[in-house]
XYZ file of C-alpha atoms in Angstrom:
681
model
C 0.000 0.000 0.000
C 1.392 3.447 -0.925
C 2.450 5.626 1.965
C 0.114 8.465 2.870
C 1.397 11.619 1.145
C 2.685 14.484 3.299
C -0.077 16.754 1.975
C -3.587 15.322 1.523
C -4.434 14.436 -2.061
C -7.710 16.346 -1.682
C -6.948 19.114 0.810
C -10.420 20.649 1.018
C -12.173 17.286 1.313
C -9.665 16.120 3.931
C -9.763 19.262 6.064
C -11.530 19.161 9.473
C -14.790 21.040 10.071
C -15.053 22.751 13.454
C -18.669 22.998 14.638
C -17.690 24.760 17.858
C -18.482 21.955 20.276
C -17.171 19.134 18.077
C -14.735 18.779 15.167
C -15.494 16.551 12.173
C -12.304 15.021 10.799
C -13.147 15.746 7.154
C -15.823 17.201 4.902
C -17.459 13.958 3.720
C -20.940 13.185 5.034
C -22.401 9.727 4.478
C -25.953 10.608 3.508
C -29.028 8.838 4.774
C -30.091 5.540 3.181
C -32.796 3.117 4.222
C -31.226 -0.334 3.943
C -34.060 -2.623 5.007
C -31.889 -3.942 7.843
C -33.814 -1.691 10.218
C -36.817 -4.018 10.318
C -35.360 -7.543 10.118
C -34.319 -9.959 12.867
C -30.864 -9.068 14.216
C -31.005 -6.054 11.934
C -29.363 -3.671 14.384
C -26.392 -6.034 14.716
C -26.074 -6.081 10.916
C -26.411 -2.289 10.768
C -23.655 -1.983 13.364
C -21.322 -3.939 11.054
C -22.483 -1.898 8.046
C -21.842 1.485 9.673
C -18.668 0.335 11.424
C -17.053 -0.492 8.092
C -17.903 2.996 6.767
C -16.502 4.589 9.941
C -13.311 2.550 9.508
C -13.215 3.854 5.952
C -12.745 7.373 7.291
C -16.020 9.170 6.523
C -16.354 12.385 8.555
C -19.968 11.949 9.677
C -22.584 9.248 9.106
C -26.347 9.796 8.851
C -28.532 6.747 9.447
C -31.571 5.732 7.454
C -34.793 7.520 8.337
C -36.413 6.655 11.665
C -39.849 8.031 12.523
C -40.465 9.990 15.735
C -43.862 8.263 16.125
C -45.985 5.414 14.786
C -48.016 7.527 12.360
C -44.904 8.822 10.629
C -43.402 5.449 9.770
C -42.663 4.956 6.096
C -44.624 1.695 6.161
C -46.316 -0.452 8.778
C -43.624 -1.996 10.962
C -40.915 0.435 9.829
C -38.383 1.829 12.269
C -39.419 4.396 14.889
C -37.797 5.837 18.007
C -40.387 6.682 20.623
C -39.463 4.621 23.679
C -36.638 3.442 25.891
C -37.029 -0.043 24.437
C -36.495 1.236 20.902
C -33.624 3.418 22.070
C -31.666 0.495 23.495
C -31.697 -1.255 20.098
C -29.617 1.578 18.657
C -26.752 1.403 21.126
C -24.783 -1.327 19.284
C -24.727 0.877 16.160
C -23.386 3.905 18.007
C -20.840 1.855 19.950
C -19.540 0.208 16.761
C -19.117 3.536 14.964
C -17.462 5.234 17.927
C -15.110 2.286 18.428
C -14.021 2.745 14.812
C -13.310 6.430 15.417
C -16.399 7.732 13.627
C -19.340 9.965 14.389
C -22.980 9.232 13.590
C -26.302 11.059 13.671
C -29.806 9.626 13.487
C -32.152 10.855 10.784
C -35.639 11.690 12.055
C -38.118 11.245 9.208
C -41.897 11.583 9.417
C -43.353 10.362 6.130
C -46.631 12.275 6.325
C -48.764 11.544 3.262
C -46.036 9.330 1.795
C -46.544 6.701 4.515
C -47.585 3.352 3.074
C -50.058 2.405 5.803
C -53.637 3.293 6.743
C -52.795 5.429 9.805
C -50.996 8.112 7.809
C -51.439 11.779 8.674
C -50.570 15.051 6.943
C -51.133 18.811 7.190
C -54.137 18.402 4.878
C -56.087 15.429 3.607
C -54.470 15.433 0.160
C -53.459 12.048 -1.256
C -49.995 11.759 -2.803
C -49.990 10.619 -6.447
C -47.510 7.881 -5.538
C -49.600 6.498 -2.645
C -52.858 4.533 -2.553
C -53.735 5.852 0.915
C -55.282 9.223 1.681
C -54.000 10.879 4.862
C -56.034 12.171 7.772
C -55.583 15.881 8.455
C -53.724 16.553 11.689
C -55.658 18.448 14.336
C -54.039 21.412 16.080
C -53.359 19.209 19.089
C -51.813 16.479 16.934
C -49.530 18.991 15.239
C -48.220 20.082 18.636
C -47.827 16.457 19.747
C -45.834 15.696 16.607
C -43.451 18.564 17.377
C -42.936 17.095 20.847
C -42.424 13.662 19.281
C -39.508 14.994 17.217
C -37.946 16.548 20.327
C -38.452 13.410 22.431
C -36.999 11.193 19.702
C -33.917 13.428 19.477
C -33.511 13.188 23.230
C -33.698 9.397 23.012
C -31.124 9.467 20.216
C -28.783 11.373 22.479
C -29.375 8.858 25.255
C -28.513 6.054 22.822
C -25.186 7.777 22.215
C -25.732 9.396 18.821
C -23.709 12.531 18.101
C -26.758 14.303 16.733
C -29.830 14.061 14.543
C -30.772 15.058 11.035
C -34.327 16.352 10.687
C -35.703 15.365 7.297
C -37.340 18.492 5.914
C -37.170 17.666 2.207
C -38.124 15.146 -0.494
C -41.834 15.784 0.059
C -42.087 14.263 3.543
C -44.188 15.743 6.384
C -42.158 18.892 7.071
C -42.011 19.671 3.355
C -45.775 19.097 3.209
C -46.351 21.814 5.804
C -44.149 24.284 3.928
C -45.609 23.951 0.415
C -49.001 25.259 -0.700
C -49.274 22.135 -2.833
C -49.986 20.046 0.251
C -50.923 22.551 2.947
C -54.550 23.689 2.515
C -55.020 24.661 6.161
C -56.544 27.959 7.264
C -55.385 27.899 10.900
C -52.045 28.992 12.380
C -50.287 26.081 10.624
C -51.405 27.046 7.108
C -52.256 29.895 4.790
C -49.514 32.522 4.707
C -45.860 31.473 4.398
C -45.074 32.463 8.005
C -47.770 30.090 9.207
C -46.684 27.253 6.908
C -43.094 27.334 8.210
C -44.142 27.499 11.863
C -44.069 23.692 12.097
C -40.445 23.130 10.911
C -39.145 26.087 12.915
C -40.757 24.803 16.114
C -39.501 21.269 15.415
C -35.931 22.606 15.292
C -36.373 24.866 18.328
C -37.903 22.150 20.510
C -35.376 19.559 19.351
C -32.477 21.864 20.165
C -33.987 22.647 23.540
C -34.435 18.988 24.490
C -31.244 17.554 22.966
C -28.839 20.314 24.011
C -26.465 22.821 22.470
C -23.613 20.328 22.164
C -25.603 17.976 19.932
C -25.332 18.130 16.123
C -28.615 19.180 14.519
C -28.689 18.892 10.743
C -31.764 20.143 8.899
C -32.283 18.693 5.432
C -33.834 21.565 3.535
C -35.751 21.145 0.285
C -33.855 23.620 -1.853
C -35.590 22.611 -5.070
C -39.023 20.947 -4.839
C -39.412 20.314 -8.608
C -43.219 20.104 -8.281
C -46.045 22.501 -9.076
C -47.042 24.412 -5.961
C -43.582 24.038 -4.460
C -41.583 26.751 -2.713
C -40.140 29.807 -4.429
C -36.454 30.665 -4.075
C -37.291 33.542 -1.741
C -39.202 31.115 0.495
C -36.380 28.562 0.488
C -33.895 31.251 1.492
C -36.185 32.647 4.193
C -36.824 29.186 5.661
C -33.094 28.424 5.699
C -32.417 31.593 7.654
C -35.224 30.852 10.118
C -33.986 27.291 10.620
C -30.475 28.601 11.256
C -31.831 31.049 13.826
C -33.868 28.253 15.462
C -30.656 26.343 16.207
C -29.599 24.137 13.281
C -25.889 23.272 13.308
C -25.714 22.336 9.605
C -28.024 22.671 6.593
C -28.138 19.759 4.163
C -29.374 19.982 0.578
C -32.527 18.132 -0.448
C -33.521 17.969 -4.126
C -36.931 17.062 -5.525
C -40.036 15.478 -4.054
C -40.507 11.764 -4.580
C -43.524 12.506 -6.773
C -41.541 14.879 -9.021
C -41.311 13.675 -12.603
C -37.709 14.789 -12.972
C -34.731 12.485 -12.320
C -32.505 13.667 -9.470
C -30.142 10.828 -8.522
C -30.364 8.199 -11.294
C -27.503 7.399 -13.658
C -28.827 9.679 -16.410
C -28.329 12.708 -14.128
C -24.954 14.428 -14.704
C -22.487 14.427 -11.834
C -23.056 17.309 -9.440
C -26.029 18.536 -11.480
C -27.672 20.262 -8.524
C -24.657 21.871 -6.847
C -25.734 25.212 -8.350
C -28.721 25.490 -5.998
C -26.527 24.881 -2.943
C -24.214 27.621 -4.177
C -27.222 29.980 -4.406
C -27.851 29.543 -0.691
C -24.210 29.643 0.419
C -23.974 33.417 0.781
C -27.333 33.628 2.592
C -26.559 31.516 5.678
C -23.736 31.321 8.191
C -23.922 27.679 9.266
C -22.080 24.974 7.264
C -23.885 23.913 4.109
C -23.853 20.472 2.481
C -24.056 19.770 -1.274
C -25.665 16.530 -2.429
C -26.950 14.432 -5.345
C -24.780 12.574 -7.865
C -21.456 13.474 -6.278
C -19.494 10.250 -6.606
C -15.776 10.999 -6.972
C -13.233 12.710 -4.717
C -12.244 14.953 -7.626
C -15.775 16.357 -7.923
C -16.151 16.674 -4.149
C -12.855 18.558 -3.939
C -13.890 20.922 -6.736
C -17.228 21.713 -5.088
C -15.498 22.544 -1.818
C -12.644 24.450 -3.433
C -15.102 26.577 -5.428
C -16.915 27.601 -2.244
C -20.154 25.912 -3.305
C -20.538 24.151 0.059
C -18.741 23.319 3.307
C -19.342 19.560 3.099
C -20.423 17.054 0.465
C -22.950 14.292 0.981
C -22.507 10.869 -0.564
C -24.883 8.044 0.193
C -24.698 5.353 -2.492
C -20.962 5.963 -3.124
C -20.402 4.690 0.434
C -22.441 1.603 -0.419
C -20.177 1.040 -3.404
C -16.956 1.590 -1.472
C -16.958 1.904 2.333
C -13.289 2.991 2.228
C -13.884 5.819 -0.232
C -12.482 8.529 2.073
C -9.477 6.517 3.236
C -8.479 5.746 -0.343
C -8.933 9.370 -1.382
C -6.868 10.660 1.531
C -4.072 8.184 0.727
C -3.986 9.223 -2.935
C -5.493 5.914 -4.028
C -8.574 7.246 -5.791
C -7.911 4.863 -8.693
C -8.804 2.055 -6.270
C -12.241 3.472 -5.412
C -15.183 1.334 -6.466
C -17.327 4.127 -7.890
C -21.109 4.297 -7.551
C -22.643 4.175 -11.036
C -26.034 5.608 -9.988
C -27.950 2.591 -11.308
C -30.343 2.220 -8.311
C -30.738 -1.473 -9.179
C -29.545 -3.057 -5.955
C -30.208 -0.203 -3.526
C -33.388 1.790 -4.151
C -35.070 -0.782 -6.398
C -34.504 -3.447 -3.739
C -35.968 -1.217 -1.016
C -39.081 -0.455 -3.058
C -39.541 -4.200 -3.576
C -39.185 -4.915 0.174
C -35.735 -6.460 -0.157
C -32.514 -5.623 1.676
C -30.499 -2.962 -0.093
C -27.060 -3.764 -1.430
C -24.922 -2.519 -4.333
C -24.478 -3.694 -7.919
C -20.730 -3.063 -7.843
C -20.285 -4.143 -4.198
C -22.449 -7.116 -3.195
C -20.979 -7.043 0.343
C -22.910 -3.855 1.127
C -25.424 -4.625 3.909
C -24.084 -8.191 3.996
C -20.928 -7.473 5.968
C -21.673 -10.222 8.502
C -22.495 -12.849 5.858
C -20.278 -12.249 2.832
C -16.789 -12.442 4.311
C -13.485 -13.108 2.551
C -11.233 -15.313 4.693
C -7.748 -16.328 3.509
C -7.981 -19.534 1.493
C -7.095 -22.644 3.491
C -6.296 -24.611 0.325
C -4.734 -22.408 -2.345
C -5.992 -23.370 -5.805
C -4.991 -22.559 -9.344
C -8.155 -21.412 -11.092
C -8.834 -20.595 -14.737
C -11.479 -17.931 -15.285
C -13.003 -17.981 -18.757
C -14.298 -14.571 -19.738
C -13.665 -11.104 -18.307
C -17.167 -9.732 -18.150
C -18.552 -8.583 -14.779
C -18.910 -12.147 -13.472
C -15.383 -13.161 -14.403
C -13.844 -9.926 -13.146
C -15.578 -10.037 -9.773
C -14.631 -13.672 -9.236
C -11.021 -13.263 -10.343
C -10.391 -10.259 -8.101
C -12.113 -11.666 -5.008
C -10.595 -15.140 -5.369
C -7.096 -13.692 -5.824
C -7.582 -11.482 -2.761
C -8.104 -14.665 -0.751
C -4.831 -16.136 -2.019
C -5.908 -18.266 -4.978
C -3.711 -18.317 -8.083
C -6.133 -16.893 -10.632
C -5.656 -16.682 -14.392
C -8.165 -14.774 -16.529
C -8.673 -15.815 -20.157
C -10.199 -13.203 -22.477
C -10.588 -13.901 -26.180
C -10.803 -10.203 -27.091
C -8.191 -7.512 -26.640
C -9.725 -5.870 -23.554
C -11.463 -6.796 -20.334
C -15.094 -6.035 -19.556
C -17.197 -8.172 -21.852
C -20.562 -6.535 -22.453
C -19.762 -3.737 -19.997
C -17.889 -2.255 -22.949
C -21.233 -1.883 -24.709
C -22.949 -0.493 -21.624
C -20.579 2.489 -21.419
C -21.870 3.640 -24.816
C -25.457 3.962 -23.585
C -26.341 7.563 -22.642
C -26.496 7.608 -18.851
C -24.446 4.444 -18.391
C -21.058 6.021 -18.939
C -20.300 5.371 -15.260
C -19.646 1.714 -16.120
C -16.321 3.035 -17.365
C -15.452 3.620 -13.700
C -16.315 -0.009 -12.966
C -13.925 -1.130 -15.688
C -11.229 1.182 -14.292
C -11.773 -0.230 -10.794
C -11.560 -3.874 -11.874
C -8.525 -3.187 -14.056
C -6.701 -1.752 -11.044
C -7.851 -4.567 -8.758
C -6.578 -7.201 -11.191
C -3.186 -5.509 -10.971
C -3.204 -5.101 -7.174
C -4.241 -8.705 -6.544
C -1.813 -10.239 -9.022
C -4.319 -11.800 -11.396
C -2.671 -13.037 -14.584
C -4.685 -11.633 -17.501
C -4.362 -13.326 -20.901
C -5.930 -11.042 -23.492
C -6.549 -12.210 -27.066
C -6.463 -15.797 -25.836
C -9.509 -18.018 -26.088
C -9.492 -20.637 -23.357
C -9.370 -24.287 -24.413
C -9.792 -27.470 -22.416
C -6.305 -28.513 -23.493
C -4.692 -25.290 -22.260
C -6.530 -25.476 -18.938
C -5.550 -29.109 -18.416
C -1.926 -28.563 -19.366
C -1.790 -25.391 -17.256
C -2.262 -27.414 -14.089
C -5.523 -25.716 -13.102
C -7.545 -27.206 -10.261
C -10.824 -25.761 -11.518
C -12.365 -23.614 -14.215
C -14.886 -20.848 -13.720
C -17.068 -20.337 -16.763
C -17.910 -16.648 -17.022
C -18.129 -16.745 -20.801
C -21.293 -14.678 -20.931
C -23.960 -14.725 -23.607
C -24.494 -14.587 -27.337
C -27.408 -12.735 -29.006
C -30.415 -14.928 -29.701
C -31.287 -14.960 -33.417
C -34.822 -14.255 -34.617
C -36.620 -16.931 -36.594
C -38.739 -15.085 -39.120
C -38.450 -14.957 -42.905
C -35.800 -12.449 -43.927
C -33.857 -12.685 -40.672
C -30.668 -12.774 -42.759
C -31.585 -9.672 -44.773
C -28.839 -6.990 -44.973
C -31.144 -4.619 -43.099
C -30.894 -6.788 -39.978
C -28.392 -5.963 -37.241
C -27.921 -7.294 -33.715
C -27.412 -5.083 -30.680
C -23.778 -6.235 -30.740
C -23.419 -4.937 -34.298
C -24.770 -1.551 -33.212
C -23.117 -1.072 -29.817
C -19.839 -2.965 -30.096
C -19.084 -2.954 -33.801
C -20.673 0.478 -34.361
C -22.314 -0.609 -37.597
C -23.946 2.223 -39.581
C -27.658 2.617 -38.783
C -30.125 4.356 -41.080
C -32.611 7.136 -40.426
C -35.513 4.796 -39.707
C -35.123 1.833 -37.378
C -37.276 -0.921 -35.895
C -36.023 -2.476 -32.660
C -37.294 -6.007 -32.034
C -37.474 -6.608 -28.291
C -38.312 -4.058 -25.602
C -36.472 -5.415 -22.599
C -33.540 -3.632 -21.026
C -31.358 -4.097 -24.108
C -34.051 -2.800 -26.445
C -34.469 0.324 -24.309
C -30.695 0.807 -24.199
C -30.409 0.619 -27.983
C -33.361 3.006 -28.370
C -31.642 5.498 -26.031
C -28.381 5.138 -27.931
C -29.964 5.660 -31.351
C -32.320 8.447 -30.255
C -29.732 10.638 -28.540
C -29.257 13.937 -30.327
C -25.748 15.316 -29.965
C -23.612 14.739 -26.843
C -25.180 12.607 -24.123
C -27.394 14.658 -21.802
C -25.967 12.710 -18.866
C -22.602 14.356 -19.512
C -23.894 17.906 -19.969
C -25.470 19.525 -16.900
C -26.729 22.604 -18.745
C -28.412 20.473 -21.397
C -29.891 18.127 -18.790
C -31.398 20.955 -16.728
C -32.826 22.650 -19.824
C -34.331 19.469 -21.266
C -35.967 18.455 -17.998
C -37.463 21.881 -17.400
C -35.392 23.022 -14.418
C -34.993 26.800 -14.154
C -31.572 27.688 -12.748
C -32.696 31.310 -12.437
C -35.321 30.005 -9.975
C -38.046 32.400 -11.129
C -40.961 30.034 -10.495
C -42.374 27.841 -7.737
C -40.528 24.577 -7.324
C -37.731 25.750 -9.635
C -39.673 24.574 -12.689
C -39.396 26.219 -16.093
C -42.837 27.368 -17.372
C -42.540 25.317 -20.559
C -41.784 22.098 -18.665
C -39.609 19.260 -19.946
C -38.534 19.541 -23.567
C -36.256 16.682 -24.496
C -34.582 16.952 -27.885
C -36.283 14.866 -30.558
C -34.597 11.784 -31.946
C -32.598 12.290 -35.161
C -34.081 9.006 -36.348
C -37.562 7.540 -36.641
C -37.502 4.664 -34.173
C -40.056 1.936 -33.490
C -39.668 -0.080 -30.287
C -41.544 -3.369 -30.610
C -42.554 -6.253 -28.359
C -44.704 -9.354 -28.781
C -46.335 -9.065 -25.367
C -49.383 -6.866 -24.873
C -48.235 -5.871 -21.375
C -46.884 -2.422 -20.493
C -43.718 -1.514 -22.366
C -40.676 -1.614 -20.117
C -42.418 -3.555 -17.358
C -39.178 -5.305 -16.360
C -37.168 -2.097 -16.028
C -36.053 -0.827 -12.629
C -38.786 0.659 -10.460
C -36.943 3.930 -9.850
C -35.510 4.372 -13.353
C -38.000 2.703 -15.691
C -40.363 5.688 -15.750
C -37.442 7.968 -16.677
C -36.454 5.767 -19.614
C -40.047 5.491 -20.881
C -40.604 9.241 -20.581
C -37.299 10.007 -22.293
C -38.061 7.836 -25.311
C -41.631 9.086 -25.626
C -40.450 12.714 -25.450
C -37.901 11.957 -28.156
C -40.640 10.606 -30.400
C -39.921 6.883 -30.211
C -43.054 4.951 -31.170
C -43.718 2.018 -28.838
C -45.877 -0.815 -30.169
C -47.000 -3.840 -28.154
C -48.780 -7.048 -29.223
C -46.663 -7.335 -32.363
C -46.557 -10.385 -34.627
C -43.516 -10.485 -36.918
C -44.297 -11.637 -40.474
C -41.156 -11.055 -42.569
C -38.316 -8.687 -43.439
C -37.670 -7.729 -47.059
C -36.522 -4.812 -49.203
C -39.735 -2.944 -48.348
C -39.131 -3.145 -44.612
C -40.556 -5.021 -41.627
C -43.964 -6.630 -42.106
C -46.026 -6.920 -38.922
C -49.387 -7.926 -37.637
C -50.829 -5.953 -34.760
C -53.828 -7.934 -33.683
C -55.433 -8.888 -36.986
C -54.230 -5.807 -38.832
C -51.173 -5.983 -41.089
C -48.691 -3.119 -40.998
C -45.528 -2.366 -42.909
C -42.740 -0.375 -41.294
C -40.676 1.131 -44.093
C -37.384 1.190 -42.279
C -33.696 1.211 -43.148
C -32.653 -1.229 -40.436
C -33.982 -3.785 -37.991
C -32.015 -4.106 -34.740
C -32.575 -7.407 -32.947
C -32.680 -7.234 -29.138
C -34.696 -10.409 -28.658
C -32.728 -11.982 -25.845
C -29.546 -13.987 -25.410
C -28.382 -17.551 -25.018
C -25.663 -18.769 -22.621
C -22.222 -19.283 -24.129
C -21.354 -22.739 -22.803
C -19.425 -24.104 -25.759
C -16.327 -24.994 -23.726
C -18.064 -26.832 -20.891
C -18.419 -30.314 -22.485
C -14.696 -30.411 -23.323
C -13.765 -29.397 -19.759
C -16.053 -32.033 -18.298
C -14.544 -34.630 -20.619
C -11.150 -33.799 -19.102
C -12.624 -34.157 -15.557
C -11.853 -30.526 -14.778
C -14.232 -29.178 -12.082
C -16.369 -26.431 -13.606
C -18.269 -23.596 -11.909
C -20.710 -21.566 -14.023
C -21.609 -17.952 -13.232
C -23.152 -14.892 -14.850
C -24.649 -14.990 -18.323
C -23.171 -18.428 -18.968
C -25.346 -19.694 -16.119
C -28.507 -17.741 -16.943
C -28.816 -15.547 -20.023
C -31.284 -12.969 -18.779
C -30.832 -9.450 -20.124
C -27.423 -7.851 -19.455
C -27.595 -8.410 -15.716
C -24.343 -7.047 -14.308
C -25.837 -7.036 -10.809
C -26.429 -10.772 -10.762
C -23.137 -11.467 -12.529
C -21.019 -9.536 -10.004
C -22.953 -11.021 -7.105
C -22.483 -14.594 -8.334
C -18.786 -14.053 -9.007
C -18.223 -12.547 -5.577
C -20.155 -15.252 -3.725
C -18.376 -18.085 -5.511
C -15.017 -16.485 -4.743
C -15.906 -16.265 -1.042
C -16.726 -19.984 -0.905
C -14.276 -21.679 -3.267
C-alpha cells in the first residue's frame, strides 16, 4: 500500500470542520439511506457492522436511514421508529460500533406524512400523494403540537442512545415539506395559509429539538432547496426558511432535491455528476452555518472541486459509500484509482428497497451483507482458470485472488469487460467506465494473470495445471426466426453497440427489454449525451436555474430533444412496455423515449423482413414499417461451448453470470455470483 502523502491528495475534502463543540475530521458526510436492515431480525447487529465499516473507511460523519419519531410517521407499517426506551436500546450497538471505529454518527428523524404506506398516515391536509394509494387524515391542532414534541423526544432518546446528533428530514416531500408547500398545505389555521404560518411547524420542530437535545448535539436540517413540483416553494421562500432554521438552532443545513412525486430524475444514472450543486451555491452566501451539497457526487475529484469553489462546506454521498466503504481513506491516501465508484444505477439499492428487499450494491455485493459475505484467507490455495472477463469473471477473479488463490483470466478479445464495454456507450451508463477502471486496477493489485486475445481451451486449462475452471463466458445474441432474418437490413445489438455498424434514419427495434431500451436510447440521442452535460440536462428536464418560479420549474416544462431518427420499439407481449425495467428508473427511460418521439408498439406479430421493410401484424391488422434497419434485441443464449470439453477432461467447472442464466445484461447478478463463488471456493 502506498504511503500516505505528506499533503492530503484532496486538501479541502480532507480538512476538518469545526462545529464549535465538536470537530469533524473531514468534509465527507455519508448521507441517509434506508437499507431494510432496520426491520429484520438481528437487523441492528447487521447495521452496526455496516456502519462500522464505513466509519473505519474514514467518513467524517454518518447519517442513518430515516427513523420516525412516532408510529403515524413510519414509512410503512412496521418500519423503524424511536419513541421509547425499548427502541432506544436497540440503537446502542450501532453507536458503539461507529465510535469504536473512530467515527461519528447522527440519526435521521423522518416523518413520512402523506407518503406513509399504511392506513394510519397523517398530513397537514387530507391530500393524497400521487404515488400512494392511501389518503392521509388531516392533523388536528393538538396532533400537530404532539408531533413537534415527538420529534424533540426522539432526538432526546437518540442522544441517550449515544448518537452525536440528529438530522431532521425536511425535504423530499415528507411531512415537514408538506407543511411548507401550498401544494400540500390547505389549512386555514395557524399552521397554514400565509408562508409564516406554513413554516411554523419546521421552525418549532428545530427549536424544541435543540432545547431537548442540548447545544452540544449536532442538529442537521435537510432543507428542500428545489421541490421540482407545481405548488412548491419559491427561491425567496427557500432562502427565508433556511435563515429561520439557522436562527432556530440548526448546526448544519443539508441539501434536499426534488419530491418523490416529481417527474424529474434527481439521482439516477442519467443525471450528470453534481447537477444540482448550483442550488446549494445559491444559498451559500445567505446563511452562516455549514452547508452540504448533495446528489450525484461520486468521486473525490468532484467533491474537492465543489469545496474548493466555495459551493458548500461539506459534500454528501450516500450510495458511493455503499459502493466503497473505504472511499475517504483511499482518497486521503492518494489511491482514488482504487475506489469502487457508484454508477447511480439504483438497481440493488433503491429498487430493492421499493420491492421490500434488503439494499445492497451492484458493484459491491458485500454492502449490507458485511456479517455474511466475508473473505477469509484460502485454506487450500488453488490454481483457477477464469473464462471470460465480463462482470462475473472480473468479480470472481479479483475476489478469489484477494483470498490467495492463483487466478488466471482468459479473455478472447483484446480488452477486459465483456458486455460492460457496450454499456458504457449507452447515454447515462457512462459510469460503467469507472467499474472497468476499478476492476482493471484490482486485477493488478491482486496479481491476477490476464491473458488477453487468448480463447481458453480445455487442453490449455488441463496442461496449465488448473484445479478448476470458472465459466464466465457470458452470452451470445439470440437470433430471430422469421423470414428475412438474414436480410442486410438486420443488425444485432452487438453490431450496433460494439461494432458500431452504420444505422439508417428509420429503425425498428425487435425486443423491448432492457437491451431494447438501451439501444433506443443510444440511437435516439441527439448530440452529446445529456448525462454528460449539466446545462443540457437541466434545460431538457425543465429546471430553471434562475429560480423564477415555484418549485424551480421552467414554465414550458420538460422539452427533451427529438430523436434524429424515426424509431419503433416493438414487443410481442401486450403488457406495459418496459415492465421489467427498474422501479426507480424505468419511468425515466419510458418518458425520455416518448419525449424523443420513439413509437412504442406492443402485441406485435412479426411476419417477414424484405426490401420494403418489416412486415407486422398488430392484432389482426397488417402493418408495414418502411425502415432502413432492424435491430434485434430479442434476448440472449448462454455461451457454454467450452463446458463439455472441460467435463470430458474431468476438470471441475463452476458456471456464473450470463453463462449460467442468459437474462438481459444483468451485471448485478453477474457480479454477485462471481463474488459469492469467490468467497466460498
